mmCIF file of N, CA, C and O in Angstrom:
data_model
loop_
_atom_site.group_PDB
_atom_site.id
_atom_site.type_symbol
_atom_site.label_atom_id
_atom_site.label_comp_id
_atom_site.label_asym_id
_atom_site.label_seq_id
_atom_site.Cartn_x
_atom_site.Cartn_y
_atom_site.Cartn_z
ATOM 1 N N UNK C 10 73.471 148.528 -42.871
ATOM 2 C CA UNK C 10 73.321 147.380 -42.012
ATOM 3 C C UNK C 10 74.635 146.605 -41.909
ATOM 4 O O UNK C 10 74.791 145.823 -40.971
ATOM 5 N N UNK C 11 75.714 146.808 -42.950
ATOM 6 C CA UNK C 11 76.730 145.747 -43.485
ATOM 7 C C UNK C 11 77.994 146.501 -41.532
ATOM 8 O O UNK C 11 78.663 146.006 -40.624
ATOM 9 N N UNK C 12 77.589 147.696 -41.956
ATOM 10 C CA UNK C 12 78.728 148.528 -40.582
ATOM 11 C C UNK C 12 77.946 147.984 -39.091
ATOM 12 O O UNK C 12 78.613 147.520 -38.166
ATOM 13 N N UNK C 13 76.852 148.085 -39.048
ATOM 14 C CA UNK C 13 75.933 147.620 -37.744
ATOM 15 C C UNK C 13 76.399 146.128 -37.585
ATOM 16 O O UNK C 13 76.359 145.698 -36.432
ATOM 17 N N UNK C 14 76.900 145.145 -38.718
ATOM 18 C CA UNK C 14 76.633 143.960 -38.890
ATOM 19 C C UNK C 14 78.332 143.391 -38.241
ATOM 20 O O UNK C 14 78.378 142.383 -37.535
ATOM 21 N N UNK C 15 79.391 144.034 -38.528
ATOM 22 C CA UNK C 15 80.962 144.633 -38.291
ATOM 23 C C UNK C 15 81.168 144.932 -36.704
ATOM 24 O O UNK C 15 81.986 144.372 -35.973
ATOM 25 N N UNK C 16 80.197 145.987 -36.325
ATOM 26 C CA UNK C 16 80.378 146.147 -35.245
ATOM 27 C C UNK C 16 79.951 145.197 -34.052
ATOM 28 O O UNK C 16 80.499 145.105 -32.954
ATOM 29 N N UNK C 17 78.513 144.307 -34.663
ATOM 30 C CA UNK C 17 78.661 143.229 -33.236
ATOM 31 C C UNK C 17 79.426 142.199 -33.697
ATOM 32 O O UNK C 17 79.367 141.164 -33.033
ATOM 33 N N UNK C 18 80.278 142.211 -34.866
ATOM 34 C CA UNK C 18 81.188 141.402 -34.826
ATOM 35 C C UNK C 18 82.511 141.490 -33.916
ATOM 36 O O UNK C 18 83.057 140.624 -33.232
ATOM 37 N N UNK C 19 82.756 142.508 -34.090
ATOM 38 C CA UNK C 19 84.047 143.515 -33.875
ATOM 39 C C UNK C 19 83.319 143.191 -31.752
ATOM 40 O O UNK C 19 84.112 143.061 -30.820
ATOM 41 N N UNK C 20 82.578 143.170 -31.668
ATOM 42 C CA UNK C 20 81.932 143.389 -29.995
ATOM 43 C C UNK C 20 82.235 142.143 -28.918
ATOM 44 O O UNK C 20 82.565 142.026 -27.738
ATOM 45 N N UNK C 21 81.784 140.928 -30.536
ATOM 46 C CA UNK C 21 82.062 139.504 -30.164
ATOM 47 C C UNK C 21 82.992 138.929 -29.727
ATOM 48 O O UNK C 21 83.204 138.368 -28.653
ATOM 49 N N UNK C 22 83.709 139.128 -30.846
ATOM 50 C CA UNK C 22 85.128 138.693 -30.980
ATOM 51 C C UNK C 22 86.131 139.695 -30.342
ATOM 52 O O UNK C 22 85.723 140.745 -29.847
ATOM 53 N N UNK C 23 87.753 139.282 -30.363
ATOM 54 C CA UNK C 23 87.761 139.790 -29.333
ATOM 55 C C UNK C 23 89.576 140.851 -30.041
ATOM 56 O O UNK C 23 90.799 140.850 -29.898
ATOM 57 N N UNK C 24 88.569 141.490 -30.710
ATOM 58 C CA UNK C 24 89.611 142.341 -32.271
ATOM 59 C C UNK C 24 89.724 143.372 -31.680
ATOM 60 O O UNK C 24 88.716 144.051 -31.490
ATOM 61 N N UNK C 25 91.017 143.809 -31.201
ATOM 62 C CA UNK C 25 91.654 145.244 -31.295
ATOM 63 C C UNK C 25 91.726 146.628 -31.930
ATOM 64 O O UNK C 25 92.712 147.338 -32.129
ATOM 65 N N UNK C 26 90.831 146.773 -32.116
ATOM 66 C CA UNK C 26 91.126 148.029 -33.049
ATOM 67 C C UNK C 26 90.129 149.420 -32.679
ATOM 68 O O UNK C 26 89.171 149.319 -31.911
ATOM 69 N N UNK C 27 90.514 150.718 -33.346
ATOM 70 C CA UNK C 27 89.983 151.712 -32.621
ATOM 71 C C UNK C 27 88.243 151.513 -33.254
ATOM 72 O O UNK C 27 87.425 152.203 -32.648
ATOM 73 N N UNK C 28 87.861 150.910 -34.038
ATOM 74 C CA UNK C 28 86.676 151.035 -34.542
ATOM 75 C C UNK C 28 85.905 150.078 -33.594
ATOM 76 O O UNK C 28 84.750 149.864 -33.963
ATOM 77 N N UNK C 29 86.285 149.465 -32.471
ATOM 78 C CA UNK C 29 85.664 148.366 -31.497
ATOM 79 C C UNK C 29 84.625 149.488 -30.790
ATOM 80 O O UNK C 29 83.472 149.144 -30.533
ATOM 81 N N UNK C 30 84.926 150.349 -30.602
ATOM 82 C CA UNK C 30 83.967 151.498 -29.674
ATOM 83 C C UNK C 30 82.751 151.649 -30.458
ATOM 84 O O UNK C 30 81.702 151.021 -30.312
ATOM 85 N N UNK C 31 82.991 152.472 -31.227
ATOM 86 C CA UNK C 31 82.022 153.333 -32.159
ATOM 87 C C UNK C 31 81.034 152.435 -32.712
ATOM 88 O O UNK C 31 79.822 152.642 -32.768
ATOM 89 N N UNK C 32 81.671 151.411 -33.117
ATOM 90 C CA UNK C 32 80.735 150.235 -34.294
ATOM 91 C C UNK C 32 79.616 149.538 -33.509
ATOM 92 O O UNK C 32 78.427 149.854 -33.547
ATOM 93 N N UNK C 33 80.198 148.482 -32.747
ATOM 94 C CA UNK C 33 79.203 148.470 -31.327
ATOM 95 C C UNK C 33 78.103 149.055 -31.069
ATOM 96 O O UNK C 33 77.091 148.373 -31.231
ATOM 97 N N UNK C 34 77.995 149.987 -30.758
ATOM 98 C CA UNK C 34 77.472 151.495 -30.466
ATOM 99 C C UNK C 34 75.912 151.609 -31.449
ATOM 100 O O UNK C 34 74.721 151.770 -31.181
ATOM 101 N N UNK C 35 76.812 151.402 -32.807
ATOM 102 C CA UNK C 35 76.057 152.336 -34.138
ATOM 103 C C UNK C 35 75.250 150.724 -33.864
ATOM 104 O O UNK C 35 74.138 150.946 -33.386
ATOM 105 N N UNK C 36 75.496 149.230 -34.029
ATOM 106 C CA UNK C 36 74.888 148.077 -33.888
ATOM 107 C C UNK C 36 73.673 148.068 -33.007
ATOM 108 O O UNK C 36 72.552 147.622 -33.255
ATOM 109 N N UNK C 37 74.188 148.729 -31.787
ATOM 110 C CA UNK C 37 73.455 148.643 -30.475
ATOM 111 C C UNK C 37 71.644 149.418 -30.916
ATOM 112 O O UNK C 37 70.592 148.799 -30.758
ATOM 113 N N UNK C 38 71.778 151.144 -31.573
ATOM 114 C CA UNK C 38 70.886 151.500 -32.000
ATOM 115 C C UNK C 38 70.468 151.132 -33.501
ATOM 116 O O UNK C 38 69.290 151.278 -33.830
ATOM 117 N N UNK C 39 71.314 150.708 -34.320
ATOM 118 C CA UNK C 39 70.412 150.437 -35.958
ATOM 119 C C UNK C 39 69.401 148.792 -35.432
ATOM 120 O O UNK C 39 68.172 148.741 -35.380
ATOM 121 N N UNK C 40 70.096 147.946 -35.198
ATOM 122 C CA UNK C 40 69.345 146.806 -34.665
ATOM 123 C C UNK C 40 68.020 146.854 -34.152
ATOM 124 O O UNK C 40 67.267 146.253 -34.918
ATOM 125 N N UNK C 41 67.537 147.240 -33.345
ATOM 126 C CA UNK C 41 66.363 147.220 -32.942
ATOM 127 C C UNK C 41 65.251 148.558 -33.185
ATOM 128 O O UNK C 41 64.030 148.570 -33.028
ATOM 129 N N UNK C 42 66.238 149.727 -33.655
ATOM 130 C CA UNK C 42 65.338 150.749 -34.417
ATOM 131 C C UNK C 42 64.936 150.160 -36.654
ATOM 132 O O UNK C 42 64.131 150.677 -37.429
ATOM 133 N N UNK C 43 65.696 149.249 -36.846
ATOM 134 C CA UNK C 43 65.774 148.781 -38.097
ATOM 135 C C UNK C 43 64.290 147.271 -37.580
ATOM 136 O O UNK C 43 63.640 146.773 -38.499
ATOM 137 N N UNK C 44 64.147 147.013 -36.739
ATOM 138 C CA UNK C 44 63.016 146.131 -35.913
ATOM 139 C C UNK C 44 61.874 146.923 -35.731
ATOM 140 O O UNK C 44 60.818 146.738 -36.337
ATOM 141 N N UNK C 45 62.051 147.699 -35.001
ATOM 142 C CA UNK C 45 60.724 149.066 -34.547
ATOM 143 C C UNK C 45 59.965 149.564 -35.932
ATOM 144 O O UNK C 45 58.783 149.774 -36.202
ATOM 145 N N UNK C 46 61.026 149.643 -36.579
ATOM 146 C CA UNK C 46 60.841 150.574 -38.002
ATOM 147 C C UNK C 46 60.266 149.568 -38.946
ATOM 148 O O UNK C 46 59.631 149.904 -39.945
ATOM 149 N N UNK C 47 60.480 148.439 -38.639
ATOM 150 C CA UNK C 47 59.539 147.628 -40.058
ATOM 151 C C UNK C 47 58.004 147.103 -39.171
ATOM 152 O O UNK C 47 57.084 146.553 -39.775
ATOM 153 N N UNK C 48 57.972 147.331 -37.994
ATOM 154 C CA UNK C 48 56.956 147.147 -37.489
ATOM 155 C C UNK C 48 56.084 148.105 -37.463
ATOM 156 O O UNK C 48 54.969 147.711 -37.120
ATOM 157 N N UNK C 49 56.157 149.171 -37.685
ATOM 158 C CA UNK C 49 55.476 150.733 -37.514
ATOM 159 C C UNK C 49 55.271 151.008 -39.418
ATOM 160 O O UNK C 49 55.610 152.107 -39.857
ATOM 161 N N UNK C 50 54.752 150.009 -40.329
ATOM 162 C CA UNK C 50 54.777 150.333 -41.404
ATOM 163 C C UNK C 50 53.521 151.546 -41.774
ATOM 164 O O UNK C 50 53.589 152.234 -42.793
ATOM 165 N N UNK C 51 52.746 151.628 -41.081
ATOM 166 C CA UNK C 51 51.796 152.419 -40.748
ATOM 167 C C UNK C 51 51.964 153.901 -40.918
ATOM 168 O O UNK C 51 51.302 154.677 -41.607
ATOM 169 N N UNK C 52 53.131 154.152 -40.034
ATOM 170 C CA UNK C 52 53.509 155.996 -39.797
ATOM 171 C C UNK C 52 54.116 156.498 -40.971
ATOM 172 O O UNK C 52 54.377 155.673 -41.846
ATOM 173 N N UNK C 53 54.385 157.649 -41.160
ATOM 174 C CA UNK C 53 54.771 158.388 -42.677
ATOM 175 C C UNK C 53 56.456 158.673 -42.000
ATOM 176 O O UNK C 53 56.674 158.933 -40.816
ATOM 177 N N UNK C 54 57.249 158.576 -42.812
ATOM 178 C CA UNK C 54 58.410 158.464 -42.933
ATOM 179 C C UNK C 54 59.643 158.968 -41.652
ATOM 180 O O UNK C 54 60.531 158.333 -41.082
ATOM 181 N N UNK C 55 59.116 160.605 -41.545
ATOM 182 C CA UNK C 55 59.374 161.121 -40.336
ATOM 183 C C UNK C 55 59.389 160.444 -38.540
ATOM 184 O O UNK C 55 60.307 160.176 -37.764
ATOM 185 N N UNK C 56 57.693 160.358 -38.432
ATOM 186 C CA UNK C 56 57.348 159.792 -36.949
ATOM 187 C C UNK C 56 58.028 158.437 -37.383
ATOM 188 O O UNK C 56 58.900 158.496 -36.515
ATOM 189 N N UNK C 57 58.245 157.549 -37.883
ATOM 190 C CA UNK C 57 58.774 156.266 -38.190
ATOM 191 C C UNK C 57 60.163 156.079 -37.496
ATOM 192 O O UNK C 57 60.718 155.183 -36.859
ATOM 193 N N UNK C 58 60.480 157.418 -37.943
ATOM 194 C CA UNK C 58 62.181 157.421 -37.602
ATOM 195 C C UNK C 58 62.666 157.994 -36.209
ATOM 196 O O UNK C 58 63.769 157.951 -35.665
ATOM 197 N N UNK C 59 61.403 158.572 -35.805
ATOM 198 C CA UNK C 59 61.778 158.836 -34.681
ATOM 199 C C UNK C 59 61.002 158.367 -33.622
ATOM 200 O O UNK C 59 60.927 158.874 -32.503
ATOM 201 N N UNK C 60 60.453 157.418 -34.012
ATOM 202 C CA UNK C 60 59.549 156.435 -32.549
ATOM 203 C C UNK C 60 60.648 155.483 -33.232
ATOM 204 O O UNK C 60 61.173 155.058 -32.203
ATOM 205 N N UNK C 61 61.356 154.856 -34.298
ATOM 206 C CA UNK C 61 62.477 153.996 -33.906
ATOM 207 C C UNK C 61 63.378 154.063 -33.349
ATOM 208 O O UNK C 61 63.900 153.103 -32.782
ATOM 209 N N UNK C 62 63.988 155.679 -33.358
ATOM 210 C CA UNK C 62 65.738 155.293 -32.837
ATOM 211 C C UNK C 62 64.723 155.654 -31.161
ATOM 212 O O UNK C 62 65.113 154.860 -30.304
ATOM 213 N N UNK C 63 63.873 156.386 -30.738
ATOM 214 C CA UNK C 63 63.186 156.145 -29.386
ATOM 215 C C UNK C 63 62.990 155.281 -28.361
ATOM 216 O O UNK C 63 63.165 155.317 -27.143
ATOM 217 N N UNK C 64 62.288 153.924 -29.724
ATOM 218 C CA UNK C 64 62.540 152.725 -29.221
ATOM 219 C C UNK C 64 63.649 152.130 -29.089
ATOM 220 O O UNK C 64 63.718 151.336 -28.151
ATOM 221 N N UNK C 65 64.694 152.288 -29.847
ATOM 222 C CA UNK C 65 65.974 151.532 -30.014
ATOM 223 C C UNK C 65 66.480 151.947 -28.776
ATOM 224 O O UNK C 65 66.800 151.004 -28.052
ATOM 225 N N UNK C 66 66.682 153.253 -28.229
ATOM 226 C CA UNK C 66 67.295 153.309 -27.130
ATOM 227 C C UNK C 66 66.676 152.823 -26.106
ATOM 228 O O UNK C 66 67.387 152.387 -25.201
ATOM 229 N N UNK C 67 64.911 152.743 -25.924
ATOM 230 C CA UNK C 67 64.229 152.513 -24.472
ATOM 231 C C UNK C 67 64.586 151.196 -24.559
ATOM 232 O O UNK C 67 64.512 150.761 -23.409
ATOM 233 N N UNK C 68 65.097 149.913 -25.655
ATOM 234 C CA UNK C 68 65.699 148.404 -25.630
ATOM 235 C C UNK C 68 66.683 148.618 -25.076
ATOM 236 O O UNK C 68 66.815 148.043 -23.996
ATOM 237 N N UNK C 69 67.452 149.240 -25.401
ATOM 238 C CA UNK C 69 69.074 149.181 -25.222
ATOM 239 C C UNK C 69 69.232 149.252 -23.929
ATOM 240 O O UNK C 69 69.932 148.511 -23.238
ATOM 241 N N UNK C 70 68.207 150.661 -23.392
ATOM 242 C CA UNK C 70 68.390 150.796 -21.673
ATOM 243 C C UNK C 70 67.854 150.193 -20.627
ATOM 244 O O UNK C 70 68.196 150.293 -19.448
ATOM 245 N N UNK C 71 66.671 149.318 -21.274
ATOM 246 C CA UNK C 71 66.022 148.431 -20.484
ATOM 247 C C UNK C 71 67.074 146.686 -20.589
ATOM 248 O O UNK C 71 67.107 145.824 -19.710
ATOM 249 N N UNK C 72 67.857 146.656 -22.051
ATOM 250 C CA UNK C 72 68.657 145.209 -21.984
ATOM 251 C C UNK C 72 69.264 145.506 -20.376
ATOM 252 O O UNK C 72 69.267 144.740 -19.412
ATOM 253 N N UNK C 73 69.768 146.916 -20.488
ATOM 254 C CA UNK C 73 71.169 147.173 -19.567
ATOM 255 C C UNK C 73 70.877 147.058 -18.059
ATOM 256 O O UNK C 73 71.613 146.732 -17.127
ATOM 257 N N UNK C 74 69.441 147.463 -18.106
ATOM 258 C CA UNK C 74 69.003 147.913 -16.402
ATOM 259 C C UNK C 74 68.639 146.440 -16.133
ATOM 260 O O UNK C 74 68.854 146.180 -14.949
ATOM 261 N N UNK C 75 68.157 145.376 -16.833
ATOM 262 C CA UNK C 75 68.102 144.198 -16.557
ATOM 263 C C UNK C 75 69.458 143.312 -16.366
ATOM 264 O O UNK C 75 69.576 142.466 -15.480
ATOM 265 N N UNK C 76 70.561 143.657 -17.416
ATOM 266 C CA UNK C 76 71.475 142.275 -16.701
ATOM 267 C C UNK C 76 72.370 143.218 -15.457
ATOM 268 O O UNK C 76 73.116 142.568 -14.724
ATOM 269 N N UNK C 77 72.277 144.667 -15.259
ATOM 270 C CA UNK C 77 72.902 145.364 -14.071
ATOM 271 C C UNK C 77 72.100 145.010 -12.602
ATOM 272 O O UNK C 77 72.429 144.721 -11.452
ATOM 273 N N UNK C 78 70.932 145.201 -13.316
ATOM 274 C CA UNK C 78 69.780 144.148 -11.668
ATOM 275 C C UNK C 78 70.086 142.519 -11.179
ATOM 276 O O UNK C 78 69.776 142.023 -10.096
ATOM 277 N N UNK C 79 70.946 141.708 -12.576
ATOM 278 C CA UNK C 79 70.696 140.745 -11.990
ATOM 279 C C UNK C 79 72.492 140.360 -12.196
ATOM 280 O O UNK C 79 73.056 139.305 -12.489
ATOM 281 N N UNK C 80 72.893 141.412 -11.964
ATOM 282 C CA UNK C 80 74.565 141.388 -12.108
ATOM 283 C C UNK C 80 75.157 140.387 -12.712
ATOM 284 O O UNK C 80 76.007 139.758 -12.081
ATOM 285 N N UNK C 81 74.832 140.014 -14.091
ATOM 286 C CA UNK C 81 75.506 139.727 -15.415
ATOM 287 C C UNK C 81 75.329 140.577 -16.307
ATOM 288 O O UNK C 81 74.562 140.369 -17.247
ATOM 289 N N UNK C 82 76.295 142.143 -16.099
ATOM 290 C CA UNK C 82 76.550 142.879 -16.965
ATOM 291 C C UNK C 82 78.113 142.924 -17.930
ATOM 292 O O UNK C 82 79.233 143.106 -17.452
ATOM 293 N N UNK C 83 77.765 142.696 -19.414
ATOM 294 C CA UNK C 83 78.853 142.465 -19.963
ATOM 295 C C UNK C 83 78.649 143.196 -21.877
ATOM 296 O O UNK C 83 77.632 143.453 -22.522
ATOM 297 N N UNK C 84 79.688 143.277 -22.123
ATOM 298 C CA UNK C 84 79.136 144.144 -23.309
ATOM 299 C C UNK C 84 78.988 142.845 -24.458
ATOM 300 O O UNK C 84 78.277 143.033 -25.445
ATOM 301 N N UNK C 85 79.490 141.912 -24.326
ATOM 302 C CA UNK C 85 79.431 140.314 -25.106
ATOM 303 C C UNK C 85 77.711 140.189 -24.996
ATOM 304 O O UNK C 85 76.971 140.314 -25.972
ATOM 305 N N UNK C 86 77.361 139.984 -23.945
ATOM 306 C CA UNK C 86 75.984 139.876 -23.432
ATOM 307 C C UNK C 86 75.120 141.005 -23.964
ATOM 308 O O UNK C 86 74.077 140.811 -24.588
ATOM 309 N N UNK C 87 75.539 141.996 -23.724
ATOM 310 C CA UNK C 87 74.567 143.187 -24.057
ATOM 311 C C UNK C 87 74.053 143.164 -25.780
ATOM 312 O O UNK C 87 72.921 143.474 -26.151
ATOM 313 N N UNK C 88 74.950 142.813 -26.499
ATOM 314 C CA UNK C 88 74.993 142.315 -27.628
ATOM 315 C C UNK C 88 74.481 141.233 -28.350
ATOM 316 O O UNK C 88 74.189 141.271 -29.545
ATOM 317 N N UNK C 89 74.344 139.962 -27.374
ATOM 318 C CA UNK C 89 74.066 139.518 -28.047
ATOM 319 C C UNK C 89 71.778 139.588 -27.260
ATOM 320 O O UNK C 89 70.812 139.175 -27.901
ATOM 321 N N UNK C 90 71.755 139.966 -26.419
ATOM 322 C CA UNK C 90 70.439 140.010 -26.091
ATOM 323 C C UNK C 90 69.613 140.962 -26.294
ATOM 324 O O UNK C 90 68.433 141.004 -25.946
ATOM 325 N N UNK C 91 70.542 142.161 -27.166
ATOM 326 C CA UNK C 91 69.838 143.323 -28.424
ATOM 327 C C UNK C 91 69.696 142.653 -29.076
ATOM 328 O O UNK C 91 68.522 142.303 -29.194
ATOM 329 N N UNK C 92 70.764 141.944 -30.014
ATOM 330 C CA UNK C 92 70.158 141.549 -31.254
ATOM 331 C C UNK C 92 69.078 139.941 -31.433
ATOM 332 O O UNK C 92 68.541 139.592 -32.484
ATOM 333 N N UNK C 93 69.003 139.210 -30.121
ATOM 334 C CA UNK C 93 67.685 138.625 -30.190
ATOM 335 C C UNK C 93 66.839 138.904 -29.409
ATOM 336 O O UNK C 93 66.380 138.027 -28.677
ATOM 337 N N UNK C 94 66.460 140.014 -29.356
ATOM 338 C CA UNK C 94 65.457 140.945 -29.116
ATOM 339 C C UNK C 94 64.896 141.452 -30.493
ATOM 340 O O UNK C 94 63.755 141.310 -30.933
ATOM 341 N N UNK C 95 66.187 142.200 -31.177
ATOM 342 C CA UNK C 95 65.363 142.444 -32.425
ATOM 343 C C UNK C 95 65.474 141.736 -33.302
ATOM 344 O O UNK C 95 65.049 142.226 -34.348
ATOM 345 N N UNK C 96 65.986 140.454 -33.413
ATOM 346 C CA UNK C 96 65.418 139.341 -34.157
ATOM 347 C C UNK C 96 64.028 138.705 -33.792
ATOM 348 O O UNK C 96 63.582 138.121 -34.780
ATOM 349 N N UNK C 97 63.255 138.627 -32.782
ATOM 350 C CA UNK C 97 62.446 138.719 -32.371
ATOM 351 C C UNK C 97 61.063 138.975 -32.914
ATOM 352 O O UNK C 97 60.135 138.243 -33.257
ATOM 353 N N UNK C 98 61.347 140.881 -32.848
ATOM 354 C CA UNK C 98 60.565 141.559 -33.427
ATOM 355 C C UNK C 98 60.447 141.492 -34.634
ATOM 356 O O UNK C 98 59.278 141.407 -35.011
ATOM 357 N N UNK C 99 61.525 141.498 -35.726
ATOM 358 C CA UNK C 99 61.392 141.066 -36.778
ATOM 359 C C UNK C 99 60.698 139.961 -37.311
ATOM 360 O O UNK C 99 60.050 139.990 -38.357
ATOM 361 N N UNK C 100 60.903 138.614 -36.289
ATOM 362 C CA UNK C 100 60.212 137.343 -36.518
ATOM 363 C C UNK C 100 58.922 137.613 -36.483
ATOM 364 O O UNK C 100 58.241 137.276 -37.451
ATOM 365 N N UNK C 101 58.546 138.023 -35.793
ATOM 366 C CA UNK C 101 57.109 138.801 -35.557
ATOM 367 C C UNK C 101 56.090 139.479 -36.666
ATOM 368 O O UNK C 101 54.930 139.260 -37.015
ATOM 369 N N UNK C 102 57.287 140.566 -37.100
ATOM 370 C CA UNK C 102 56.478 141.549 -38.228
ATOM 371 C C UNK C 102 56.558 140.533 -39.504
ATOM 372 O O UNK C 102 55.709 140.633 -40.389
ATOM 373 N N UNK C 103 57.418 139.721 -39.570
ATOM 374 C CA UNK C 103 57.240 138.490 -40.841
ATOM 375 C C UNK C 103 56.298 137.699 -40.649
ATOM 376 O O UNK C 103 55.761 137.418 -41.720
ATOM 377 N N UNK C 104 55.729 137.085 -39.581
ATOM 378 C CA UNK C 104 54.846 136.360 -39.029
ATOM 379 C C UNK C 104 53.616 136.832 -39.617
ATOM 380 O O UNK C 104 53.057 136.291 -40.571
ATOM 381 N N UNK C 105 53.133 138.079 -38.882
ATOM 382 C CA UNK C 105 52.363 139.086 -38.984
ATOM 383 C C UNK C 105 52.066 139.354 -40.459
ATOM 384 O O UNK C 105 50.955 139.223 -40.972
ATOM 385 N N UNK C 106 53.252 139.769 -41.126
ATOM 386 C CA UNK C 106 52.929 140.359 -42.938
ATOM 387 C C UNK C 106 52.513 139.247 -43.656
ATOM 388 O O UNK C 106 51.792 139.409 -44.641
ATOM 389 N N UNK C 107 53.051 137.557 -43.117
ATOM 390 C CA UNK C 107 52.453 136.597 -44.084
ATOM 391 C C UNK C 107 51.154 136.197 -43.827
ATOM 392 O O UNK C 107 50.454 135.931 -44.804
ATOM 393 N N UNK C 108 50.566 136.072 -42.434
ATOM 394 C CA UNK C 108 49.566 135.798 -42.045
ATOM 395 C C UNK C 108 48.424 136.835 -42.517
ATOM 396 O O UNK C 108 47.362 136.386 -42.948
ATOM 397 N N UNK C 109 48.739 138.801 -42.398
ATOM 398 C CA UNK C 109 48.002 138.964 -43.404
ATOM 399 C C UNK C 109 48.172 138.814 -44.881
ATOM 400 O O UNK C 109 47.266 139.177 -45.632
ATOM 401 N N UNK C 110 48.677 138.580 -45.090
ATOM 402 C CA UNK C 110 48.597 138.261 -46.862
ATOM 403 C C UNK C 110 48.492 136.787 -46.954
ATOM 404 O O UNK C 110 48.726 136.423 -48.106
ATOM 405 N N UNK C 111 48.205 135.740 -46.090
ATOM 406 C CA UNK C 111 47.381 134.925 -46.709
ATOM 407 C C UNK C 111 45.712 135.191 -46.181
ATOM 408 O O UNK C 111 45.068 134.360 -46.821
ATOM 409 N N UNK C 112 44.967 135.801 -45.500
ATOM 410 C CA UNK C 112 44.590 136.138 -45.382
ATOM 411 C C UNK C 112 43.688 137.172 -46.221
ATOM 412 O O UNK C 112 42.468 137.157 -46.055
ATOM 413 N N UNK C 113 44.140 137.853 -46.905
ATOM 414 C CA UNK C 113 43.675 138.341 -47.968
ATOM 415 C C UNK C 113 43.812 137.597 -49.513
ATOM 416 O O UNK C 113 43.541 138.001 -50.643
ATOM 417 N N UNK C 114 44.188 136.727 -49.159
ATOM 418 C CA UNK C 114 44.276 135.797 -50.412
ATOM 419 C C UNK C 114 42.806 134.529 -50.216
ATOM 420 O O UNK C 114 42.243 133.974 -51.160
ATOM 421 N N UNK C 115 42.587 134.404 -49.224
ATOM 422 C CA UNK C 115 40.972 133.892 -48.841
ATOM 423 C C UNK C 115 40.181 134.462 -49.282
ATOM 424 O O UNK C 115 39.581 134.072 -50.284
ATOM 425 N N UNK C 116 39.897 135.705 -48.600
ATOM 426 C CA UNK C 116 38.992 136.688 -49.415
ATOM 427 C C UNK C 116 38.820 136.733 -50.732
ATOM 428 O O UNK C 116 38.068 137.572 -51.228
#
């Protein structure tokens, strides 16, 4: 997560270096498949991993086809409306895991 975490730094800001491509990139899919994946606690290890990076890309290509439709396409942007997207989802599956577990603490 620490390299995913580098690269939308490296995306943000506005740092020179050959690792600006690649890092980005690796951010763009761990982010919201690392979201998908704590939400799908359900599936066995395998299908987990691959309905996440699935999902990670159908986000990524739907962020893109949305700010290209409404022509504010930018990779600053693209970045930062992946990762509150899958901050989001995350907020969600925390929401979700405390509400059931207080919930079973009634019972």
């Amino acid at each position: 997560m620490a390299i995913a975490v580098v690269g939308a730094l490296l995306a943000l800001g506005d740092q020179h270096t050959p690792l600006r491509g690649p890092l980005p990139l690796f951010f763009l899919l761990a982010a919201p498949a690392t979201a998908i994946g704590a939400a799908l606690r359900g599936l066995d290890p395998l299908a987990r991993a691959v309905v996440s990076v699935a999902g990670a890309l159908a986000v990524d290509l739907l962020v893109a086809q949305g700010m290209l439709a409404v022509h504010r396409w930018s990779v600053r942007g693209g970045v930062v409306a992946v990762s509150v997207l899958s901050s989001l989802v995350l907020l969600l599956v925390l929401v979700r895991h405390r509400r059931g577990r207080t919930a079973r603490r009634r019972a």
